[in-house]
Amino acid sequence: METVIEKTNVNVDIEALRKEIIKEENIVFKKTIGLTDNPLSYCPGCGHGVVHRLIGEVCEEMEIIQDVIAIAPVGCSVFAYDFFNLDTQSAAHGRAPAVATGVKRTMPDKYVFTYQGDGDLAAIGTGETIHAANRGENITIIFINNGIYGMTGGQMAPTTLLNMKSSTSPYGREMDVHGYPLNITDMIAPLRGVCYATRQSVHTPANVRKAKAAIKKAFEYQKLKKGLSIVEIMSNCNSGWKMTPVQSNKWMEENMLENFPLGDIKVPQDK
Amino acid sequence: MAKARGLVEILFDTCKGCELCVNACPFNVLQLSDQVNAKGYHPSMMVNPESCTGCASCAMVCPDSVITVYRVK
């Protein structure tokens, strides 16, 4: 890195370059209008921000910003209504699929999605999740899995890996005492009400693009009334894991993805 | 063949200095600044602008959407 700095600015007139390139028609990427201008309240490097942006971009591209209702969970993303430029309803802890069911049945022509973390969806809201999936509600669940209760201080969640340290399992999760990590997306995928189940991650640019495509597909299946679609997105929790953002992404790639392999778990069979 | 030239603009006051963009850039264009912003973070900045191709990898991984990418062919 040192050598890079020394090389910098040799024969480069940055101001001239800026004047030449910074024009409206040269923009290849800018912040989506699906998000508000409020700065996100998440920790630096948190995967939540990327997923928020992807949802905003998908809504912008599909031109459905006026027709989307988001159901916010309890957890770090409880303030999602501040960040999404969408209509939002907060639900009690774990109850987002139940609230989404009511909203979707009242307004069947709107796009309804829930945005939940693993403590919300896989622990406290297991019942709601399974029964919404079993009923085949026409909603989309965006499930952020970081293997920990991030907001309350990094406690062990059902998705915590074996031997993974958390504030309530300081010697690592033990199978004898705490059981195995719960893989809820694989668990609900065989239900007949579920049309689309996939697991993605947001730790590299390529994975971010794939995750965006998956979210878009889920919204399209909802439009076609195929049933419930769930997009699980593996994310880091650098504060909870006590690592830097870069380290936590690396750790996730090396450890989490072994237990939670990426890819489509279920796709609709008929055309 | 002339390669594409790019430029990124990073919002100084909303960047949280998480360093993910620095790590994601394939051409080592970005680095954390020595300056401190209003929130107390070291924001990311371009140190190697002539290498930038405008591939938008940095913007893809940016959790706070503070990066705008420009590209000319």
mmCIF file of C-alpha atoms in Angstrom:
data_model
loop_
_atom_site.group_PDB
_atom_site.id
_atom_site.type_symbol
_atom_site.label_atom_id
_atom_site.label_comp_id
_atom_site.label_asym_id
_atom_site.label_seq_id
_atom_site.Cartn_x
_atom_site.Cartn_y
_atom_site.Cartn_z
ATOM 1 C CA MET A 1 0.000 0.000 0.000
ATOM 2 C CA GLU A 2 2.890 2.387 0.777
ATOM 3 C CA THR A 3 4.179 2.185 -2.778
ATOM 4 C CA VAL A 4 0.726 3.048 -4.068
ATOM 5 C CA ILE A 5 0.759 6.336 -2.192
ATOM 6 C CA GLU A 6 4.188 7.248 -3.529
ATOM 7 C CA LYS A 7 3.003 6.632 -7.062
ATOM 8 C CA THR A 8 -0.035 8.766 -6.538
ATOM 9 C CA ASN A 9 -0.527 12.057 -8.309
ATOM 10 C CA VAL A 10 2.454 11.605 -10.595
ATOM 11 C CA ASN A 11 1.511 13.455 -13.768
ATOM 12 C CA VAL A 12 -2.158 13.379 -12.858
ATOM 13 C CA ASP A 13 -4.092 16.581 -12.759
ATOM 14 C CA ILE A 14 -7.003 15.393 -10.658
ATOM 15 C CA GLU A 15 -8.969 18.613 -11.091
ATOM 16 C CA ALA A 16 -8.815 18.397 -14.889
ATOM 17 C CA LEU A 17 -9.848 14.759 -14.702
ATOM 18 C CA ARG A 18 -12.799 15.630 -12.481
ATOM 19 C CA LYS A 19 -13.936 18.372 -14.820
ATOM 20 C CA GLU A 20 -13.751 16.019 -17.756
ATOM 21 C CA ILE A 21 -15.471 13.006 -16.227
ATOM 22 C CA ILE A 22 -17.978 14.328 -13.701
ATOM 23 C CA LYS A 23 -20.997 14.811 -15.917
ATOM 24 C CA GLU A 24 -24.544 13.565 -15.634
ATOM 25 C CA GLU A 25 -24.271 11.341 -18.724
ATOM 26 C CA ASN A 26 -21.173 9.544 -17.409
ATOM 27 C CA ILE A 27 -22.815 8.253 -14.232
ATOM 28 C CA VAL A 28 -22.706 4.457 -14.049
ATOM 29 C CA PHE A 29 -23.735 4.134 -10.429
ATOM 30 C CA LYS A 30 -25.475 6.413 -7.955
ATOM 31 C CA LYS A 31 -27.622 6.041 -4.866
ATOM 32 C CA THR A 32 -31.054 4.655 -5.631
ATOM 33 C CA ILE A 33 -34.236 6.684 -5.148
ATOM 34 C CA GLY A 34 -35.635 3.651 -3.308
ATOM 35 C CA LEU A 35 -33.739 4.865 -0.230
ATOM 36 C CA THR A 36 -34.179 8.115 1.654
ATOM 37 C CA ASP A 37 -31.343 10.557 2.288
ATOM 38 C CA ASN A 38 -31.113 9.615 5.976
ATOM 39 C CA PRO A 39 -27.732 8.156 6.885
ATOM 40 C CA LEU A 40 -28.089 4.500 7.900
ATOM 41 C CA SER A 41 -27.795 3.803 11.614
ATOM 42 C CA TYR A 42 -25.908 0.538 11.124
ATOM 43 C CA CYS A 43 -22.318 -0.105 12.169
ATOM 44 C CA PRO A 44 -19.617 0.572 9.549
ATOM 45 C CA GLY A 45 -19.409 -2.320 7.085
ATOM 46 C CA CYS A 46 -22.707 -3.958 8.061
ATOM 47 C CA GLY A 47 -24.394 -6.048 5.360
ATOM 48 C CA HIS A 48 -27.802 -4.533 6.183
ATOM 49 C CA GLY A 49 -26.914 -1.379 4.262
ATOM 50 C CA VAL A 50 -26.104 -3.308 1.100
ATOM 51 C CA VAL A 51 -29.359 -5.279 1.275
ATOM 52 C CA HIS A 52 -31.364 -2.091 1.880
ATOM 53 C CA ARG A 53 -29.781 -0.608 -1.223
ATOM 54 C CA LEU A 54 -30.473 -3.725 -3.310
ATOM 55 C CA ILE A 55 -34.163 -3.683 -2.356
ATOM 56 C CA GLY A 56 -34.337 0.023 -3.226
ATOM 57 C CA GLU A 57 -32.633 -0.596 -6.571
ATOM 58 C CA VAL A 58 -34.944 -3.497 -7.446
ATOM 59 C CA CYS A 59 -38.035 -1.406 -6.600
ATOM 60 C CA GLU A 60 -36.658 1.460 -8.690
ATOM 61 C CA GLU A 61 -35.887 -0.780 -11.679
ATOM 62 C CA MET A 62 -39.277 -2.497 -11.565
ATOM 63 C CA GLU A 63 -40.930 0.942 -11.109
ATOM 64 C CA ILE A 64 -42.967 -0.285 -8.160
ATOM 65 C CA ILE A 65 -41.850 2.117 -5.425
ATOM 66 C CA GLN A 66 -45.464 3.313 -5.015
ATOM 67 C CA ASP A 67 -46.769 -0.259 -4.783
ATOM 68 C CA VAL A 68 -44.449 -1.807 -2.220
ATOM 69 C CA ILE A 69 -45.193 -2.254 1.463
ATOM 70 C CA ALA A 70 -42.276 -3.258 3.641
ATOM 71 C CA ILE A 71 -42.749 -4.962 7.003
ATOM 72 C CA ALA A 72 -39.903 -4.059 9.342
ATOM 73 C CA PRO A 73 -38.846 -6.451 12.114
ATOM 74 C CA VAL A 74 -37.424 -5.948 15.555
ATOM 75 C CA GLY A 75 -33.640 -5.981 15.536
ATOM 76 C CA CYS A 76 -30.990 -3.724 14.054
ATOM 77 C CA SER A 77 -33.274 -3.032 11.091
ATOM 78 C CA VAL A 78 -36.178 -1.854 13.255
ATOM 79 C CA PHE A 79 -35.656 1.661 11.874
ATOM 80 C CA ALA A 80 -36.017 0.462 8.279
ATOM 81 C CA TYR A 81 -38.930 2.892 7.833
ATOM 82 C CA ASP A 82 -36.434 5.724 8.119
ATOM 83 C CA PHE A 83 -34.275 4.369 5.316
ATOM 84 C CA PHE A 84 -36.629 2.820 2.750
ATOM 85 C CA ASN A 85 -38.403 5.294 0.520
ATOM 86 C CA LEU A 86 -41.346 2.870 0.724
ATOM 87 C CA ASP A 87 -44.454 2.488 2.834
ATOM 88 C CA THR A 88 -43.421 0.571 5.929
ATOM 89 C CA GLN A 89 -45.113 -1.085 8.864
ATOM 90 C CA SER A 90 -43.248 -2.305 11.921
ATOM 91 C CA ALA A 91 -44.254 -5.624 13.426
ATOM 92 C CA ALA A 92 -43.832 -7.085 16.887
ATOM 93 C CA HIS A 93 -40.772 -9.279 17.367
ATOM 94 C CA GLY A 94 -40.960 -12.227 14.963
ATOM 95 C CA ARG A 95 -44.479 -11.415 13.783
ATOM 96 C CA ALA A 96 -43.594 -9.833 10.452
ATOM 97 C CA PRO A 97 -44.932 -12.743 8.284
ATOM 98 C CA ALA A 98 -48.257 -12.588 10.162
ATOM 99 C CA VAL A 99 -48.527 -8.826 9.637
ATOM 100 C CA ALA A 100 -47.496 -9.260 5.998
ATOM 101 C CA THR A 101 -50.241 -11.863 5.582
ATOM 102 C CA GLY A 102 -52.839 -9.373 6.756
ATOM 103 C CA VAL A 103 -51.495 -6.555 4.594
ATOM 104 C CA LYS A 104 -51.292 -8.744 1.497
ATOM 105 C CA ARG A 105 -54.787 -10.128 1.947
ATOM 106 C CA THR A 106 -56.196 -6.626 2.400
ATOM 107 C CA MET A 107 -54.314 -5.214 -0.571
ATOM 108 C CA PRO A 108 -53.561 -8.123 -2.889
ATOM 109 C CA ASP A 109 -52.270 -5.945 -5.720
ATOM 110 C CA LYS A 110 -49.446 -4.470 -3.626
ATOM 111 C CA TYR A 111 -46.009 -6.000 -3.292
ATOM 112 C CA VAL A 112 -45.456 -6.981 0.333
ATOM 113 C CA PHE A 113 -42.131 -8.065 1.738
ATOM 114 C CA THR A 114 -40.814 -8.656 5.230
ATOM 115 C CA TYR A 115 -37.256 -7.787 6.164
ATOM 116 C CA GLN A 116 -36.084 -9.946 9.052
ATOM 117 C CA GLY A 117 -32.936 -10.986 10.829
ATOM 118 C CA ASP A 118 -32.126 -14.444 12.091
ATOM 119 C CA GLY A 119 -33.110 -13.781 15.697
ATOM 120 C CA ASP A 120 -36.433 -12.423 14.508
ATOM 121 C CA LEU A 121 -37.232 -15.022 11.852
ATOM 122 C CA ALA A 122 -35.519 -18.185 13.053
ATOM 123 C CA ALA A 123 -36.005 -17.942 16.813
ATOM 124 C CA ILE A 124 -38.863 -15.770 17.986
ATOM 125 C CA GLY A 125 -40.875 -15.923 14.776
ATOM 126 C CA THR A 126 -40.345 -19.569 13.816
ATOM 127 C CA GLY A 127 -44.052 -20.346 14.121
ATOM 128 C CA GLU A 128 -45.160 -17.364 12.034
ATOM 129 C CA THR A 129 -42.559 -18.107 9.372
ATOM 130 C CA ILE A 130 -43.444 -21.775 9.006
ATOM 131 C CA HIS A 131 -47.190 -21.209 8.914
ATOM 132 C CA ALA A 132 -47.014 -18.273 6.498
ATOM 133 C CA ALA A 133 -44.891 -20.527 4.258
ATOM 134 C CA ASN A 134 -47.284 -23.432 4.667
ATOM 135 C CA ARG A 135 -50.277 -21.262 3.778
ATOM 136 C CA GLY A 136 -48.434 -20.182 0.647
ATOM 137 C CA GLU A 137 -48.985 -16.493 1.296
ATOM 138 C CA ASN A 138 -48.008 -14.360 -1.667
ATOM 139 C CA ILE A 139 -45.284 -12.469 0.157
ATOM 140 C CA THR A 140 -41.524 -12.191 -0.053
ATOM 141 C CA ILE A 141 -39.320 -12.746 2.972
ATOM 142 C CA ILE A 142 -35.874 -11.146 2.938
ATOM 143 C CA PHE A 143 -33.958 -12.980 5.647
ATOM 144 C CA ILE A 144 -30.630 -11.555 6.824
ATOM 145 C CA ASN A 145 -28.584 -14.246 8.529
ATOM 146 C CA ASN A 146 -25.527 -13.227 10.520
ATOM 147 C CA GLY A 147 -25.619 -16.032 13.075
ATOM 148 C CA ILE A 148 -26.091 -13.792 16.073
ATOM 149 C CA TYR A 149 -28.475 -11.407 17.847
ATOM 150 C CA GLY A 150 -26.700 -8.272 16.652
ATOM 151 C CA MET A 151 -28.757 -5.479 18.182
ATOM 152 C CA THR A 152 -28.774 -6.659 21.791
ATOM 153 C CA GLY A 153 -25.061 -7.389 22.011
ATOM 154 C CA GLY A 154 -24.163 -10.513 20.085
ATOM 155 C CA GLN A 155 -26.039 -13.238 21.949
ATOM 156 C CA MET A 156 -26.276 -16.769 20.590
ATOM 157 C CA ALA A 157 -29.052 -17.300 18.040
ATOM 158 C CA PRO A 158 -30.386 -20.599 16.637
ATOM 159 C CA THR A 159 -28.223 -19.983 13.561
ATOM 160 C CA THR A 160 -24.968 -19.600 15.536
ATOM 161 C CA LEU A 161 -22.371 -22.098 14.292
ATOM 162 C CA LEU A 162 -20.960 -24.888 16.443
ATOM 163 C CA ASN A 163 -17.885 -23.659 18.364
ATOM 164 C CA MET A 164 -18.706 -20.063 17.433
ATOM 165 C CA LYS A 165 -18.210 -17.690 20.343
ATOM 166 C CA SER A 166 -20.936 -15.239 21.269
ATOM 167 C CA SER A 167 -21.654 -13.232 24.406
ATOM 168 C CA THR A 168 -23.896 -16.004 25.774
ATOM 169 C CA SER A 169 -21.652 -18.853 24.590
ATOM 170 C CA PRO A 170 -18.193 -17.499 25.527
ATOM 171 C CA TYR A 171 -16.559 -20.930 25.110
ATOM 172 C CA GLY A 172 -18.260 -21.556 21.784
ATOM 173 C CA ARG A 173 -21.560 -23.221 20.960
ATOM 174 C CA GLU A 174 -21.634 -26.854 22.107
ATOM 175 C CA MET A 175 -23.881 -29.419 20.492
ATOM 176 C CA ASP A 176 -24.608 -31.227 23.792
ATOM 177 C CA VAL A 177 -25.877 -28.082 25.454
ATOM 178 C CA HIS A 178 -27.202 -25.823 22.707
ATOM 179 C CA GLY A 179 -27.991 -28.138 19.797
ATOM 180 C CA TYR A 180 -27.148 -27.733 16.133
ATOM 181 C CA PRO A 181 -27.430 -24.532 14.062
ATOM 182 C CA LEU A 182 -30.908 -24.196 12.555
ATOM 183 C CA ASN A 183 -31.040 -23.964 8.787
ATOM 184 C CA ILE A 184 -34.525 -22.555 8.398
ATOM 185 C CA THR A 185 -34.489 -21.805 4.666
ATOM 186 C CA ASP A 186 -33.696 -25.442 3.870
ATOM 187 C CA MET A 187 -36.319 -26.434 6.403
ATOM 188 C CA ILE A 188 -39.234 -24.526 4.865
ATOM 189 C CA ALA A 189 -38.199 -24.979 1.212
ATOM 190 C CA PRO A 190 -39.972 -28.385 0.824
ATOM 191 C CA LEU A 191 -43.316 -26.896 1.937
ATOM 192 C CA ARG A 192 -45.725 -26.738 -0.986
ATOM 193 C CA GLY A 193 -46.606 -23.104 -0.294
ATOM 194 C CA VAL A 194 -43.037 -21.973 -0.928
ATOM 195 C CA CYS A 195 -42.264 -21.191 -4.579
ATOM 196 C CA TYR A 196 -38.751 -19.826 -4.354
ATOM 197 C CA ALA A 197 -36.058 -20.330 -1.734
ATOM 198 C CA THR A 198 -32.519 -19.168 -2.241
ATOM 199 C CA ARG A 199 -29.448 -18.275 -0.227
ATOM 200 C CA GLN A 200 -27.150 -15.446 -1.281
ATOM 201 C CA SER A 201 -24.499 -13.286 0.336
ATOM 202 C CA VAL A 202 -23.234 -9.722 0.027
ATOM 203 C CA HIS A 203 -19.522 -10.013 0.848
ATOM 204 C CA THR A 204 -18.087 -9.519 -2.673
ATOM 205 C CA PRO A 205 -19.220 -7.390 -5.648
ATOM 206 C CA ALA A 206 -20.138 -10.541 -7.627
ATOM 207 C CA ASN A 207 -22.237 -11.916 -4.780
ATOM 208 C CA VAL A 208 -23.977 -8.563 -4.385
ATOM 209 C CA ARG A 209 -25.034 -8.677 -8.044
ATOM 210 C CA LYS A 210 -26.326 -12.244 -7.620
ATOM 211 C CA ALA A 211 -28.243 -11.261 -4.487
ATOM 212 C CA LYS A 212 -29.880 -8.404 -6.372
ATOM 213 C CA ALA A 213 -30.968 -10.773 -9.146
ATOM 214 C CA ALA A 214 -32.446 -13.116 -6.518
ATOM 215 C CA ILE A 215 -34.430 -10.312 -4.857
ATOM 216 C CA LYS A 216 -35.750 -9.227 -8.254
ATOM 217 C CA LYS A 217 -36.808 -12.799 -9.053
ATOM 218 C CA ALA A 218 -38.615 -13.062 -5.721
ATOM 219 C CA PHE A 219 -40.617 -9.897 -6.463
ATOM 220 C CA GLU A 220 -41.454 -11.180 -9.937
ATOM 221 C CA TYR A 221 -42.761 -14.471 -8.526
ATOM 222 C CA GLN A 222 -44.864 -12.486 -6.103
ATOM 223 C CA LYS A 223 -46.355 -10.594 -9.047
ATOM 224 C CA LEU A 224 -47.201 -13.927 -10.703
ATOM 225 C CA LYS A 225 -48.854 -15.096 -7.444
ATOM 226 C CA LYS A 226 -46.657 -18.195 -7.205
ATOM 227 C CA GLY A 227 -46.573 -18.358 -3.422
ATOM 228 C CA LEU A 228 -44.128 -17.415 -0.717
ATOM 229 C CA SER A 229 -40.578 -16.591 -1.757
ATOM 230 C CA ILE A 230 -37.717 -16.438 0.719
ATOM 231 C CA VAL A 231 -34.331 -14.891 -0.013
ATOM 232 C CA GLU A 232 -31.801 -15.640 2.718
ATOM 233 C CA ILE A 233 -28.829 -13.304 2.614
ATOM 234 C CA MET A 234 -25.695 -14.165 4.552
ATOM 235 C CA SER A 235 -24.277 -11.074 6.188
ATOM 236 C CA ASN A 236 -21.499 -10.160 8.548
ATOM 237 C CA CYS A 237 -21.911 -8.688 12.014
ATOM 238 C CA ASN A 238 -18.502 -7.204 12.607
ATOM 239 C CA SER A 239 -19.407 -5.611 15.956
ATOM 240 C CA GLY A 240 -20.988 -8.804 17.274
ATOM 241 C CA TRP A 241 -18.175 -10.988 16.005
ATOM 242 C CA LYS A 242 -15.552 -8.513 17.318
ATOM 243 C CA MET A 243 -13.765 -8.151 13.993
ATOM 244 C CA THR A 244 -13.106 -5.456 11.391
ATOM 245 C CA PRO A 245 -15.535 -5.419 8.445
ATOM 246 C CA VAL A 246 -12.932 -6.890 6.076
ATOM 247 C CA GLN A 247 -11.970 -9.629 8.552
ATOM 248 C CA SER A 248 -15.589 -10.483 9.234
ATOM 249 C CA ASN A 249 -16.365 -10.920 5.539
ATOM 250 C CA LYS A 250 -13.361 -13.234 5.252
ATOM 251 C CA TRP A 251 -14.404 -15.151 8.348
ATOM 252 C CA MET A 252 -17.904 -15.510 6.975
ATOM 253 C CA GLU A 253 -16.624 -16.875 3.689
ATOM 254 C CA GLU A 254 -14.408 -19.402 5.455
ATOM 255 C CA ASN A 255 -16.814 -20.568 8.166
ATOM 256 C CA MET A 256 -20.439 -19.569 7.641
ATOM 257 C CA LEU A 257 -20.717 -20.576 3.989
ATOM 258 C CA GLU A 258 -19.707 -24.146 4.816
ATOM 259 C CA ASN A 259 -22.812 -24.535 6.986
ATOM 260 C CA PHE A 260 -25.011 -22.310 4.860
ATOM 261 C CA PRO A 261 -24.037 -23.031 1.235
ATOM 262 C CA LEU A 262 -25.019 -20.388 -1.307
ATOM 263 C CA GLY A 263 -27.349 -21.002 -4.227
ATOM 264 C CA ASP A 264 -30.963 -21.697 -5.136
ATOM 265 C CA ILE A 265 -32.673 -24.237 -2.888
ATOM 266 C CA LYS A 266 -36.023 -24.278 -4.670
ATOM 267 C CA VAL A 267 -37.177 -22.670 -7.904
ATOM 268 C CA PRO A 268 -40.658 -22.898 -9.436
ATOM 269 C CA GLN A 269 -40.920 -25.900 -11.746
ATOM 270 C CA ASP A 270 -43.694 -24.785 -14.091
ATOM 271 C CA LYS A 271 -43.214 -21.981 -16.551
ATOM 272 C CA MET B 1 -7.540 0.257 -27.406
ATOM 273 C CA ALA B 2 -8.021 2.967 -24.897
ATOM 274 C CA LYS B 3 -9.234 1.612 -21.605
ATOM 275 C CA ALA B 4 -12.244 3.026 -19.871
ATOM 276 C CA ARG B 5 -11.460 5.772 -17.413
ATOM 277 C CA GLY B 6 -13.434 6.208 -14.291
ATOM 278 C CA LEU B 7 -13.790 8.405 -11.277
ATOM 279 C CA VAL B 8 -15.563 7.896 -7.987
ATOM 280 C CA GLU B 9 -17.033 10.546 -5.746
ATOM 281 C CA ILE B 10 -17.289 9.608 -2.081
ATOM 282 C CA LEU B 11 -19.405 11.644 0.307
ATOM 283 C CA PHE B 12 -16.964 12.807 2.946
ATOM 284 C CA ASP B 13 -19.364 13.178 5.849
ATOM 285 C CA THR B 14 -21.493 10.055 5.471
ATOM 286 C CA CYS B 15 -18.700 7.556 4.739
ATOM 287 C CA LYS B 16 -18.084 5.369 7.804
ATOM 288 C CA GLY B 17 -14.601 4.232 6.798
ATOM 289 C CA CYS B 18 -15.419 0.520 6.871
ATOM 290 C CA GLU B 19 -12.697 -0.158 4.290
ATOM 291 C CA LEU B 20 -14.813 -2.628 2.279
ATOM 292 C CA CYS B 21 -14.432 -0.539 -0.887
ATOM 293 C CA VAL B 22 -10.655 -0.359 -0.402
ATOM 294 C CA ASN B 23 -10.616 -4.139 -0.218
ATOM 295 C CA ALA B 24 -13.005 -4.632 -3.143
ATOM 296 C CA CYS B 25 -11.189 -2.374 -5.620
ATOM 297 C CA PRO B 26 -9.252 -4.526 -8.101
ATOM 298 C CA PHE B 27 -6.809 -1.691 -8.956
ATOM 299 C CA ASN B 28 -5.966 -0.295 -5.486
ATOM 300 C CA VAL B 29 -7.491 3.049 -6.340
ATOM 301 C CA LEU B 30 -8.959 3.747 -2.920
ATOM 302 C CA GLN B 31 -7.520 4.191 0.537
ATOM 303 C CA LEU B 32 -8.723 5.590 3.831
ATOM 304 C CA SER B 33 -8.032 9.271 4.277
ATOM 305 C CA ASP B 34 -5.885 10.713 7.076
ATOM 306 C CA GLN B 35 -8.576 13.290 7.709
ATOM 307 C CA VAL B 36 -11.432 12.714 10.117
ATOM 308 C CA ASN B 37 -15.034 13.499 9.213
ATOM 309 C CA ALA B 38 -17.813 14.864 11.417
ATOM 310 C CA LYS B 39 -18.675 11.398 12.717
ATOM 311 C CA GLY B 40 -15.070 10.633 13.642
ATOM 312 C CA TYR B 41 -14.382 8.151 10.866
ATOM 313 C CA HIS B 42 -11.579 8.151 8.315
ATOM 314 C CA PRO B 43 -13.484 8.295 5.021
ATOM 315 C CA SER B 44 -12.354 6.524 1.893
ATOM 316 C CA MET B 45 -10.727 8.545 -0.897
ATOM 317 C CA MET B 46 -9.101 8.087 -4.312
ATOM 318 C CA VAL B 47 -5.315 7.911 -4.092
ATOM 319 C CA ASN B 48 -4.635 6.407 -7.473
ATOM 320 C CA PRO B 49 -7.125 8.006 -9.866
ATOM 321 C CA GLU B 50 -5.317 7.104 -13.078
ATOM 322 C CA SER B 51 -5.967 3.383 -12.449
ATOM 323 C CA CYS B 52 -9.716 3.696 -12.001
ATOM 324 C CA THR B 53 -11.791 2.075 -14.736
ATOM 325 C CA GLY B 54 -15.207 2.872 -13.292
ATOM 326 C CA CYS B 55 -16.041 -0.797 -12.653
ATOM 327 C CA ALA B 56 -18.259 0.152 -9.676
ATOM 328 C CA SER B 57 -17.024 -2.740 -7.492
ATOM 329 C CA CYS B 58 -16.534 -0.267 -4.648
ATOM 330 C CA ALA B 59 -20.077 1.041 -4.998
ATOM 331 C CA MET B 60 -21.445 -2.517 -5.061
ATOM 332 C CA VAL B 61 -20.100 -3.374 -1.616
ATOM 333 C CA CYS B 62 -20.624 0.063 -0.041
ATOM 334 C CA PRO B 63 -23.201 -0.388 2.741
ATOM 335 C CA ASP B 64 -23.956 3.316 3.019
ATOM 336 C CA SER B 65 -24.402 4.142 -0.686
ATOM 337 C CA VAL B 66 -21.962 7.042 -0.438
ATOM 338 C CA ILE B 67 -20.173 6.296 -3.721
ATOM 339 C CA THR B 68 -21.137 7.705 -7.117
ATOM 340 C CA VAL B 69 -19.253 6.225 -10.069
ATOM 341 C CA TYR B 70 -18.524 7.968 -13.372
ATOM 342 C CA ARG B 71 -17.033 6.342 -16.461
ATOM 343 C CA VAL B 72 -15.928 7.509 -19.922
ATOM 344 C CA LYS B 73 -14.885 5.182 -22.730
#
